[in-house]
Amino acid sequence: MDLSSINPILLLASLMVAATPILLAAIGELVVERAGVLNLGVEGMMITGAVCGFVVAVNSGSPWLGFVGAAVGGALLSVVFGVLTQFLLSNQVATGLALTLFGLGLSALLGQGYIGIKAPSFPDWDIPLLGDIPIVGPIVFQHDPMVYVGLIIVAGVWAFLKYSRAGLILRAVGENHEAAHALGYHVVRVRMLAIMFGGACAGLGGAYLSLVRVPQWTEGMTAGAGWIALAIVVFASWRPWRLLLGAYLFGGVTVLQLNLQAAGAAIAVEYLSMAPYLATIAVLVIMRAGRAPGSLGQSFHASR
Amino acid sequence: MTIKNILAGATVALGMATGAVADGHEPVKVGFVYVGPVGDGGWTYEHDQGRLAVEEALGDQVETVYVESVPEGPDAVRVMTQMALQGADLIFTTSFGYMDQTIEVASQFPDVKFEHATGYKRADNVSTYSARFYEGRAVQGHIAGHMTESNIIGYIASFPIPEVIRGINSAFIHAREVNPDVEFKIVWAYTWFDPAKEAEAANVLIEQGADVILQHTDSTAPQAAAQAAGNVVTFGQASDMAEFAPFPRVSSIIDDWAPYYIARTQAVIDGTWESMDTWDGIGPGMVKIGEITDAVPAEVKASAEDMIERLRTGEYHAFTGPLNRQDGSVWLADGEVADDGTLAGMNFYVEGIDAEIPQ
């Protein structure tokens, strides 16, 4: 066993990269669920974002436009879910699952001509001065821009939910949509906007896979990342900073176990492979679990 | 994934409900069960190329259907059962993890023929088939041993099954043969297809000094990771992955299932199908070696091509003694060749590999 082959600075830096796609998708879903909607279509929106982002980036030559395209693609797919569940009052669980299936199929179709093509890539940002700080610089301040976009979105969502009037309304809709409606708030409008935000974030998470982390388009490439994102929302008790912890914990332990394997650590490989899931469950048990939004998953009809 | 496969099963049902051919005879219905998506660029992609070759070769005598991304577990039983109920005459189950499920479903449908890839359990209506991928690994190991400068070769393994362990051993033996200082770092991904995890595994190996990456997973993500790193050699797995040539991909193992699929389907049409075991390699053409690019030094390319030729003719066997097991005990004496039984159930590393096989 040669643990000296593991560079702790690179390990911690790659933790942030590994966590980013899950973080982006999960923070969007957190907002959706805080509005009282359960969208199980995260995987479908992620992979649609992955292909849309890749296609736009390849054709425009700009990874930034790729991420914009991914957000739009994810949001458009989420509108389908929104219309079905908020206007036609279809079952949210079934519709979300259908959205995942639809997204997987649609992405395979859209991406057929893009297999094996190289997308334009972001150069890593070496933030002046901060990037030069010993140890901390390479870990925190030398990443691609989307790592920081993810962190900014988490901070923004936290501030929005905690301090803004709109955030209070969104939480009210999620806790008790009947009461929110009685107070004159447009429940469906609030939920549609939340759903679209969730779709856009899932799209960004998918594009992070296809444009940064892998980086290429491969059919089915999300390979369950959307389901992990859904689980991390529950792990986080619907709180943004806990969600950041959950994503970094899962991403970090995933990277750590691969590093330990490669270094020949004297720990059974089976345990190492289980580690990301075990660690997440262990922390969930230790931390006080929060309560789900009161109206989560319930359909709202104004005339009821 | 379960609902996806239910819908896929419905698609199978629709596909198999279509009409007879012009001469009034029902076409032979052939089903394929895939472990990954057909667009994976590797293992499943090549199986699907084989399916398409069946359609092209046999025309309206045959009708094919497939279900992709079927997990290795109860879902596989349901998908196979659905195919059999909807009139499939022949079903190819294309992953090791479908072995027990194939046997289970075959026992319930004695009139349906089953072909299971890379497994070892057979029945009157179940054949097994595989390719001697380890021959290709020998060639890759030979090239890798020559080309590594760090003397660290990274290996992304999927599951600890004999097929994968054979590949690791074969690559290691032939890398060590040309470079005694070579060290293998092995990472078990516990997946056949997860591009993000495969890319992460490749990056970890590169960060720990590997300048050659071998993979026994199905996506091209490790190729992309190596390309991004800029100075890392890779090899195509299961498919040519030529989009990454001439570098980082310097050669590849290509699985050519088409001739086998055509022959076995023709046997069903002719009524001559029998349960059998097929294990072919470079000689019969089931394993092909992708073009060795000019990124490989000319003398290494020449010696690799010589090895390919000797493997093709049977003059050389990839597991030829003297070889010891990992614990130092003698496995093969000088000049002795491994028997197929030992290779088929291989559950040990050869001497020199500093790692443990997950149990």
XYZ file of C-alpha atoms in Angstrom:
663
model
C 0.000 0.000 0.000
C 1.476 3.333 -1.088
C -0.698 6.131 0.294
C 2.039 8.610 -0.608
C 0.819 8.320 -4.207
C -2.384 10.105 -3.160
C -1.952 13.854 -3.443
C -4.314 15.315 -0.802
C -4.497 18.664 -2.600
C -5.532 17.026 -5.880
C -7.917 14.775 -3.947
C -9.724 17.700 -2.330
C -9.752 19.645 -5.586
C -11.279 16.722 -7.483
C -13.879 16.375 -4.715
C -15.309 19.750 -5.743
C -15.435 18.715 -9.392
C -17.035 15.337 -8.635
C -19.713 16.964 -6.470
C -20.683 19.742 -8.886
C -23.108 17.916 -11.237
C -25.004 16.418 -8.292
C -24.941 19.752 -6.468
C -26.375 21.654 -9.433
C -29.175 19.158 -10.009
C -29.958 18.808 -6.310
C -30.185 22.543 -5.563
C -32.749 22.912 -8.340
C -34.775 19.991 -7.032
C -34.581 21.439 -3.516
C -36.358 24.584 -4.727
C -38.958 22.484 -6.558
C -39.661 20.418 -3.446
C -39.755 23.462 -1.181
C -42.567 24.651 -3.468
C -44.426 21.408 -2.720
C -43.717 19.580 -5.977
C -41.964 16.216 -6.232
C -40.266 15.908 -9.616
C -38.661 12.493 -10.053
C -37.632 13.455 -13.576
C -34.256 14.890 -12.518
C -32.357 12.163 -14.378
C -34.273 12.890 -17.582
C -33.712 16.637 -17.300
C -30.035 16.119 -16.490
C -29.383 13.999 -19.538
C -31.391 16.350 -21.733
C -29.218 19.165 -20.406
C -26.135 17.066 -21.099
C -27.023 16.614 -24.758
C -28.419 20.125 -25.315
C -25.357 21.686 -23.722
C -23.031 19.516 -25.761
C -24.813 20.202 -29.054
C -24.922 23.964 -28.462
C -21.298 24.093 -27.296
C -20.069 22.128 -30.319
C -22.042 24.208 -32.805
C -21.318 27.579 -31.214
C -17.763 26.871 -30.114
C -18.600 28.319 -26.695
C -18.948 26.264 -23.509
C -20.765 29.218 -21.915
C -23.453 29.063 -24.595
C -23.479 25.307 -24.083
C -24.450 25.767 -20.448
C -27.112 28.302 -21.416
C -28.481 25.781 -23.921
C -28.439 23.094 -21.244
C -30.393 25.268 -18.815
C -32.948 26.079 -21.506
C -33.224 22.416 -22.521
C -33.730 21.265 -18.936
C -36.242 24.035 -18.265
C -38.235 23.243 -21.417
C -38.455 19.586 -20.460
C -39.555 20.581 -16.965
C -42.361 22.662 -18.485
C -43.818 19.421 -19.854
C -43.831 18.056 -16.305
C -45.263 21.328 -15.001
C -48.132 21.436 -17.467
C -49.037 17.808 -16.806
C -48.911 18.048 -13.013
C -50.029 21.626 -12.346
C -52.644 22.148 -15.044
C -53.751 18.621 -15.927
C -53.224 17.412 -12.332
C -51.489 14.185 -13.288
C -49.775 12.139 -10.592
C -46.408 13.725 -9.801
C -44.551 10.470 -9.163
C -45.717 8.786 -12.359
C -45.172 11.928 -14.429
C -41.660 12.398 -13.049
C -40.728 8.820 -13.878
C -42.161 9.263 -17.364
C -40.108 12.439 -17.736
C -36.939 10.491 -16.957
C -37.784 7.872 -19.580
C -38.656 10.552 -22.109
C -35.447 12.455 -21.378
C -33.303 9.346 -21.791
C -34.901 8.547 -25.142
C -34.942 12.124 -26.409
C -31.292 12.656 -25.510
C -30.265 9.464 -27.312
C -32.059 10.724 -30.417
C -30.647 14.257 -30.254
C -27.125 13.058 -29.547
C -26.806 10.481 -32.328
C -24.627 12.653 -34.531
C -22.421 13.851 -31.680
C -20.803 10.654 -30.427
C -17.017 10.901 -30.597
C -16.962 14.667 -31.146
C -14.810 16.836 -28.889
C -16.543 19.814 -27.311
C -14.886 23.153 -26.577
C -13.697 23.254 -22.988
C -13.338 25.842 -20.258
C -9.808 26.607 -19.224
C -9.482 26.221 -15.451
C -9.729 29.566 -13.720
C -6.654 30.414 -11.749
C -8.125 33.248 -9.697
C -5.406 35.911 -9.301
C -3.790 36.082 -5.838
C -6.293 33.619 -4.338
C -5.078 30.855 -6.636
C -1.541 31.395 -5.384
C -2.356 30.785 -1.713
C -0.483 27.630 -0.634
C -2.670 24.524 -0.270
C -5.983 26.431 -0.252
C -5.359 28.020 -3.658
C -5.131 24.817 -5.714
C -7.982 23.198 -3.767
C -10.520 26.022 -3.944
C -9.450 28.655 -6.447
C -8.213 26.821 -9.547
C -11.364 25.275 -10.972
C -13.546 25.731 -14.009
C -16.149 28.514 -13.666
C -19.123 26.169 -13.201
C -17.793 24.974 -9.840
C -18.199 28.545 -8.603
C -21.531 28.988 -10.383
C -22.766 25.987 -8.391
C -21.629 27.532 -5.116
C -23.176 30.886 -6.045
C -26.503 29.190 -6.839
C -26.482 27.427 -3.454
C -25.787 30.711 -1.659
C -28.403 32.474 -3.773
C -31.066 29.856 -3.060
C -30.299 30.006 0.658
C -30.603 33.800 0.693
C -33.713 33.706 -1.500
C -35.528 31.212 0.720
C -34.438 32.791 3.994
C -34.582 36.525 3.370
C -36.744 37.373 0.358
C -40.487 37.888 0.209
C -40.668 35.699 -2.910
C -38.833 32.954 -1.033
C -41.292 33.196 1.837
C -44.182 32.863 -0.617
C -42.551 29.825 -2.226
C -42.111 28.187 1.184
C -45.711 29.004 2.092
C -46.935 27.365 -1.106
C -44.861 24.282 -0.288
C -46.024 24.064 3.314
C -49.743 24.613 2.783
C -50.936 25.422 -0.698
C -54.551 25.884 0.407
C -53.577 28.555 2.932
C -51.256 30.243 0.426
C -54.071 30.315 -2.116
C -56.462 31.737 0.475
C -53.968 34.553 1.050
C -54.111 35.370 -2.655
C -50.884 33.803 -3.868
C -50.796 32.151 -7.302
C -49.863 28.616 -6.276
C -49.592 27.223 -9.797
C -47.530 30.174 -11.039
C -45.097 29.861 -8.127
C -44.790 26.131 -8.669
C -44.290 26.460 -12.418
C -41.445 28.919 -11.878
C -39.890 26.600 -9.286
C -40.230 23.627 -11.642
C -38.536 25.557 -14.453
C -35.712 26.629 -12.143
C -35.269 23.003 -11.096
C -35.177 21.914 -14.733
C -32.604 24.568 -15.599
C -30.360 23.506 -12.704
C -30.672 19.828 -13.636
C -29.737 20.778 -17.196
C -26.647 22.586 -15.911
C -25.694 19.507 -13.889
C -26.013 17.308 -16.959
C -23.983 19.691 -19.098
C -21.274 19.707 -16.446
C -20.898 15.983 -17.082
C -20.793 16.239 -20.875
C -18.721 19.429 -21.131
C -16.391 19.282 -18.133
C -16.278 16.114 -16.113
C -16.205 13.404 -18.782
C -16.010 15.487 -21.256
C -17.929 14.051 -24.221
C -21.428 13.006 -25.183
C -22.310 9.375 -24.539
C -25.835 8.024 -24.532
C -27.080 7.356 -20.991
C -24.077 9.133 -19.511
C -25.790 10.451 -16.370
C -25.992 6.798 -15.250
C -28.132 7.486 -12.180
C -26.692 10.845 -11.084
C -30.203 12.328 -11.078
C -31.375 9.760 -8.553
C -28.412 10.551 -6.301
C -29.358 14.239 -6.529
C -32.908 13.403 -5.435
C -31.607 11.422 -2.472
C -29.304 14.251 -1.430
C -32.248 16.673 -1.236
C -33.831 14.409 1.384
C -30.439 13.912 3.065
C -30.177 17.707 3.316
C -33.580 18.015 4.990
C -34.465 20.515 2.242
C -31.774 22.967 3.445
C -29.261 24.459 0.972
C -26.116 24.327 3.129
C -26.786 20.762 4.200
C -27.258 19.971 0.547
C -23.803 21.372 -0.181
C -22.417 19.159 2.580
C -24.249 16.122 1.198
C -23.034 16.631 -2.363
C -19.449 17.214 -1.230
C -19.595 14.241 1.119
C -20.880 11.908 -1.592
C -18.526 13.268 -4.258
C -15.606 13.316 -1.852
C -15.996 9.759 -0.619
C -16.448 8.557 -4.215
C -13.153 10.155 -5.228
C -11.438 9.023 -2.019
C -12.402 5.372 -2.477
C -11.084 5.366 -6.053
C -7.833 6.924 -4.813
C -7.504 4.366 -2.029
C -8.091 1.531 -4.482
C -5.452 2.836 -6.870
C -3.012 3.251 -3.977
C -3.611 -0.362 -2.934
C -5.156 0.438 0.446
C -5.544 -2.596 2.692
C -9.315 -2.201 2.817
C -11.603 -4.588 0.968
C -12.661 -3.099 -2.365
C -16.285 -3.956 -1.620
C -16.241 -1.686 1.430
C -14.553 1.083 -0.518
C -17.206 0.871 -3.247
C -19.963 1.021 -0.636
C -18.332 3.925 1.172
C -20.092 6.871 -0.555
C -23.505 5.401 0.219
C -22.611 4.252 3.736
C -21.084 7.626 4.608
C -24.148 9.492 3.382
C -26.505 7.212 5.335
C -24.339 7.441 8.460
C -24.364 11.236 8.420
C -28.113 11.227 7.785
C -28.612 9.048 10.878
C -26.372 11.268 13.017
C -27.864 14.575 11.873
C -31.356 15.497 12.978
C -33.636 14.817 10.030
C -35.817 17.706 8.938
C -39.485 17.595 8.037
C -40.555 17.529 4.412
C -42.620 20.472 3.098
C -46.238 19.931 4.154
C -47.753 19.934 0.666
C -44.964 17.952 -1.007
C -46.296 15.841 -3.849
C -49.889 17.005 -3.459
C -51.829 18.333 -6.427
C -53.448 21.736 -6.071
C -56.732 22.751 -7.637
C -57.989 26.277 -7.000
C -61.668 25.317 -7.096
C -61.394 22.676 -4.377
C -35.051 1.875 -14.688
C -37.785 -0.671 -13.944
C -40.487 1.402 -15.626
C -38.155 2.028 -18.540
C -37.854 -1.708 -19.008
C -41.611 -2.255 -18.673
C -42.105 0.196 -21.527
C -39.275 -1.449 -23.417
C -41.008 -4.793 -22.910
C -44.172 -3.334 -24.386
C -42.126 -2.186 -27.367
C -40.816 -5.739 -27.740
C -44.394 -6.993 -27.705
C -45.402 -4.540 -30.419
C -42.358 -5.369 -32.491
C -43.019 -9.065 -32.327
C -46.680 -8.687 -33.195
C -45.839 -7.563 -36.734
C -46.744 -9.660 -39.749
C -45.299 -12.576 -41.656
C -42.981 -12.340 -44.631
C -44.158 -12.343 -48.217
C -43.861 -16.097 -48.790
C -46.191 -16.858 -45.903
C -43.542 -18.159 -43.486
C -43.147 -16.441 -40.165
C -39.729 -14.837 -39.861
C -37.498 -16.175 -37.118
C -37.781 -13.763 -34.220
C -34.510 -12.932 -32.504
C -34.253 -10.955 -29.270
C -31.214 -9.239 -27.796
C -30.874 -8.225 -24.144
C -28.273 -5.488 -23.616
C -26.615 -4.396 -20.378
C -25.870 -0.859 -21.599
C -27.227 1.621 -24.115
C -26.590 0.869 -27.794
C -24.798 4.195 -27.997
C -22.178 3.325 -25.380
C -19.457 3.227 -28.022
C -18.158 -0.072 -26.636
C -19.569 -3.452 -25.588
C -23.275 -2.973 -26.287
C -22.580 -0.969 -29.431
C -20.703 -3.936 -30.911
C -23.440 -6.404 -29.964
C -25.940 -4.150 -31.690
C -23.727 -4.013 -34.766
C -23.972 -7.808 -34.740
C -27.767 -7.585 -34.559
C -27.846 -5.196 -37.511
C -25.584 -7.563 -39.441
C -28.117 -10.367 -38.848
C -30.869 -8.197 -40.320
C -28.730 -7.291 -43.303
C -27.544 -10.843 -43.990
C -30.830 -12.674 -43.487
C -33.282 -10.035 -44.660
C -36.951 -10.896 -44.298
C -36.181 -14.355 -42.929
C -35.556 -12.688 -39.608
C -37.018 -10.063 -37.323
C -34.953 -8.646 -34.469
C -35.831 -6.738 -31.313
C -33.717 -5.530 -28.437
C -34.010 -4.041 -24.976
C -31.104 -1.902 -23.804
C -29.832 -0.948 -20.337
C -31.315 -4.014 -18.639
C -29.907 -4.375 -15.104
C -28.293 -7.681 -14.178
C -30.980 -8.962 -11.819
C -34.733 -9.602 -11.653
C -35.400 -7.077 -14.428
C -33.501 -9.330 -16.812
C -35.830 -12.249 -16.025
C -38.841 -10.110 -16.835
C -37.388 -8.811 -20.101
C -36.372 -12.304 -21.274
C -39.755 -13.727 -20.257
C -41.518 -10.951 -22.158
C -39.474 -11.721 -25.272
C -40.206 -15.433 -25.019
C -43.931 -14.859 -24.460
C -44.070 -12.605 -27.501
C -42.756 -15.326 -29.769
C -38.982 -15.012 -29.824
C -37.348 -18.108 -31.290
C -33.829 -17.160 -30.257
C -32.661 -14.805 -27.497
C -29.108 -13.509 -27.050
C -28.376 -12.354 -23.496
C -25.233 -10.312 -23.762
C -23.692 -9.949 -20.311
C -22.114 -12.288 -17.760
C -24.553 -11.122 -15.079
C -27.522 -12.568 -16.998
C -26.262 -16.137 -16.549
C -28.592 -17.474 -13.849
C -31.526 -15.499 -15.208
C -30.985 -16.990 -18.673
C -30.982 -20.518 -17.252
C -34.100 -19.745 -15.195
C -36.116 -18.374 -18.116
C -34.836 -21.051 -20.513
C -36.171 -23.765 -18.207
C -39.646 -22.238 -18.537
C -39.476 -21.966 -22.343
C -37.917 -25.199 -23.647
C -38.848 -24.367 -27.263
C -36.976 -21.069 -27.239
C -33.237 -21.098 -27.920
C -31.014 -18.977 -25.683
C -27.449 -17.807 -26.234
C -25.620 -16.385 -23.220
C -22.481 -14.302 -23.676
C -19.386 -14.889 -21.499
C -21.070 -17.337 -19.119
C -20.456 -21.017 -18.443
C -23.871 -22.537 -17.629
C -25.593 -24.414 -20.430
C -28.787 -26.417 -20.940
C -30.454 -28.228 -23.840
C -31.774 -24.898 -25.103
C -28.956 -22.678 -23.799
C -25.638 -22.159 -25.562
C -22.758 -20.060 -24.315
C -20.374 -17.986 -26.344
C -17.491 -15.706 -25.607
C -14.399 -14.255 -27.173
C -10.821 -14.733 -26.045
C -10.434 -11.077 -25.157
C -7.336 -12.011 -23.196
C -5.503 -12.447 -26.507
C -6.155 -8.791 -27.235
C -5.072 -7.884 -23.703
C -1.766 -9.630 -24.366
C -1.165 -7.331 -27.326
C -2.215 -4.291 -25.310
C 0.058 -5.279 -22.437
C 2.963 -5.712 -24.846
C 2.474 -2.228 -26.297
C 1.764 -0.688 -22.879
C 4.913 -2.156 -21.341
C 6.984 -0.611 -24.107
C 5.267 2.776 -24.077
C 5.021 3.575 -20.377
C 7.619 6.005 -19.116
C 6.420 6.145 -15.520
C 6.256 2.321 -15.370
C 2.764 2.671 -13.898
C -0.109 1.230 -15.908
C -3.641 1.970 -14.719
C -6.385 -0.600 -15.174
C -10.079 0.278 -14.822
C -11.838 -2.994 -14.048
C -15.587 -3.541 -13.920
C -16.511 -6.587 -11.836
C -14.277 -9.330 -10.379
C -15.374 -12.077 -12.768
C -13.059 -14.512 -14.595
C -13.265 -12.618 -17.895
C -11.947 -9.431 -16.278
C -9.316 -11.176 -14.145
C -8.025 -13.029 -17.234
C -7.622 -9.705 -18.987
C -5.689 -8.147 -16.110
C -3.369 -11.155 -15.890
C -2.791 -11.320 -19.627
C -2.002 -7.617 -19.916
C 0.290 -7.749 -16.881
C 2.235 -10.814 -18.057
C 2.968 -9.246 -21.423
C 3.762 -5.800 -20.038
C 6.204 -7.341 -17.524
C 7.738 -9.476 -20.252
C 9.009 -6.384 -22.069
C 9.409 -4.132 -19.016
C 10.235 -5.828 -15.687
C 9.699 -2.554 -13.794
C 6.036 -2.223 -14.739
C 3.497 -1.858 -11.932
C -0.283 -2.194 -12.312
C -2.690 0.025 -10.373
C -6.155 -1.531 -10.520
C -9.393 0.303 -9.761
C -12.667 -1.621 -9.564
C -15.504 0.596 -10.785
C -18.248 -1.964 -10.020
C -20.104 -0.898 -13.130
C -20.036 -1.779 -16.806
C -21.177 1.662 -17.855
C -20.945 4.926 -15.927
C -19.027 7.525 -17.936
C -18.561 9.937 -15.026
C -17.214 7.232 -12.734
C -15.005 5.798 -15.486
C -13.582 9.256 -16.205
C -13.022 9.806 -12.481
C -11.226 6.455 -12.206
C -9.006 7.378 -15.157
C -8.216 10.769 -13.626
C -7.329 9.162 -10.293
C -4.962 6.719 -11.993
C -3.379 9.529 -14.012
C -2.944 11.630 -10.851
C -1.201 8.654 -9.238
C 1.332 8.463 -12.037
C -0.178 6.152 -14.651
C 0.709 7.146 -18.194
C -1.072 4.184 -19.797
C -4.723 3.349 -19.077
C -6.367 0.022 -19.864
C -10.097 -0.383 -19.308
C -12.612 -3.185 -18.994
C -15.606 -0.860 -18.851
C -17.802 0.067 -21.758
C -17.775 3.819 -22.343
C -15.203 5.990 -24.057
C -14.957 8.268 -20.998
C -11.459 7.055 -20.006
C -10.319 7.901 -23.536
C -11.694 11.425 -23.146
C -10.044 11.793 -19.734
C -6.708 10.669 -21.169
C -7.109 13.033 -24.106
C -7.694 15.904 -21.682
C -4.597 14.899 -19.681
C -2.620 15.063 -22.894
C 0.182 12.536 -22.447
C -1.582 9.297 -21.554
C -1.863 6.218 -23.775
C -5.169 4.324 -24.004
C -6.643 1.371 -25.877
C -10.137 0.954 -27.290
C -12.246 -1.577 -25.400
C -14.789 -3.871 -27.104
C -15.113 -1.391 -29.969
C -12.473 0.428 -31.986
C -13.040 3.848 -30.361
C -11.215 5.202 -33.410
C -12.445 8.736 -32.748
C -9.629 8.922 -30.174
C -6.948 7.738 -32.616
C -4.111 8.249 -33.319
C -3.598 9.377 -29.721
C -4.430 8.679 -26.907
C -6.007 5.514 -28.393
C -3.109 3.669 -30.000
C -4.911 0.371 -30.655
C -8.004 -1.512 -29.542
C -9.729 -4.801 -28.949
C -12.754 -5.090 -31.234
C -15.448 -7.673 -30.564
C -16.880 -8.900 -33.858
C -20.064 -10.760 -32.991
C -21.652 -10.531 -36.444
C -20.455 -13.857 -37.958
C -21.490 -15.774 -34.841
C -24.899 -14.112 -34.637
C -25.571 -14.743 -38.313
C -24.475 -18.390 -38.077
C -26.542 -19.130 -34.980
C -29.634 -17.429 -36.372
C -29.201 -19.350 -39.627
C -28.994 -22.563 -37.589
C -32.387 -21.783 -36.032
C -33.836 -21.068 -39.489
C -32.398 -24.365 -40.792
C -33.466 -26.335 -37.722
C -29.875 -27.346 -36.977
C -29.332 -25.321 -33.789
C -27.741 -27.289 -30.944
C -26.542 -26.291 -27.503
C -22.809 -25.687 -27.594
C -20.006 -23.605 -26.156
C -18.048 -21.263 -28.396
C -14.886 -19.504 -27.290
C -13.131 -17.928 -30.238
C -10.272 -15.490 -30.453
C -8.102 -13.716 -32.976
C -7.792 -16.816 -35.183
C -11.481 -17.253 -36.058
C -11.927 -13.461 -36.100
C -14.208 -12.979 -33.101
C -11.487 -10.788 -31.582
C -9.919 -8.189 -33.821
C -7.092 -5.821 -33.005
C -7.744 -2.249 -34.079
C -5.175 -0.399 -36.118
C -1.957 0.218 -34.204
C -1.337 3.894 -34.828
C 1.913 5.639 -35.645
C 2.006 6.974 -32.093
C 3.493 3.550 -31.311
C 7.214 3.296 -32.179
C 7.821 1.310 -35.359
C 9.734 -1.534 -33.689
C 7.044 -1.928 -31.003
C 4.355 -1.922 -33.674
C 6.247 -4.608 -35.591
C 6.665 -6.840 -32.532
C 2.987 -6.375 -31.610
C 1.906 -7.317 -35.125
C 4.140 -10.374 -34.930
C 2.431 -11.375 -31.675
C -0.999 -10.891 -33.270
C 0.006 -13.178 -36.123
C 1.340 -15.860 -33.758
C -1.852 -15.689 -31.695
C -3.906 -15.930 -34.895
C -2.142 -19.061 -36.120
C -2.109 -20.687 -32.684
C 1.679 -20.768 -32.625
C 1.576 -18.771 -29.389
C -0.796 -18.891 -26.404
C -1.171 -15.803 -24.217
C -0.834 -17.918 -21.057
C 2.363 -19.881 -21.631
C 4.658 -20.890 -18.752
C 6.714 -20.399 -16.782
C 4.044 -18.578 -14.773
C 3.407 -18.475 -11.044
C 0.318 -17.561 -9.103
C 0.362 -14.400 -7.010
C 1.404 -16.348 -3.901
C 4.508 -17.636 -5.701
C 3.265 -21.189 -6.248
C 3.894 -22.658 -9.679
C 0.957 -22.450 -12.041
C 2.463 -23.294 -15.428
C 5.832 -24.922 -16.020
C 8.142 -23.695 -18.763
C 6.387 -24.097 -22.113
C 3.150 -25.335 -20.535
C -0.060 -23.732 -21.781
C -3.074 -22.913 -19.602
C -6.105 -25.145 -20.082
C -9.466 -23.617 -20.938
C -11.060 -24.864 -17.727
C -8.658 -22.904 -15.539
C -8.961 -19.828 -17.734
C -12.763 -19.993 -17.765
C -12.886 -19.958 -13.966
C -9.824 -17.811 -13.318
C -10.002 -16.350 -9.816
C -6.365 -15.554 -9.045
C -3.739 -13.021 -10.035
C -0.369 -13.996 -11.430
C 2.844 -13.304 -9.574
C 3.871 -9.657 -9.526
C 0.460 -8.030 -9.282
C 0.349 -6.157 -5.993
C -3.399 -6.117 -5.357
C -6.184 -8.333 -4.097
C -9.153 -9.633 -6.039
C -12.426 -8.564 -4.397
C -14.253 -11.630 -3.094
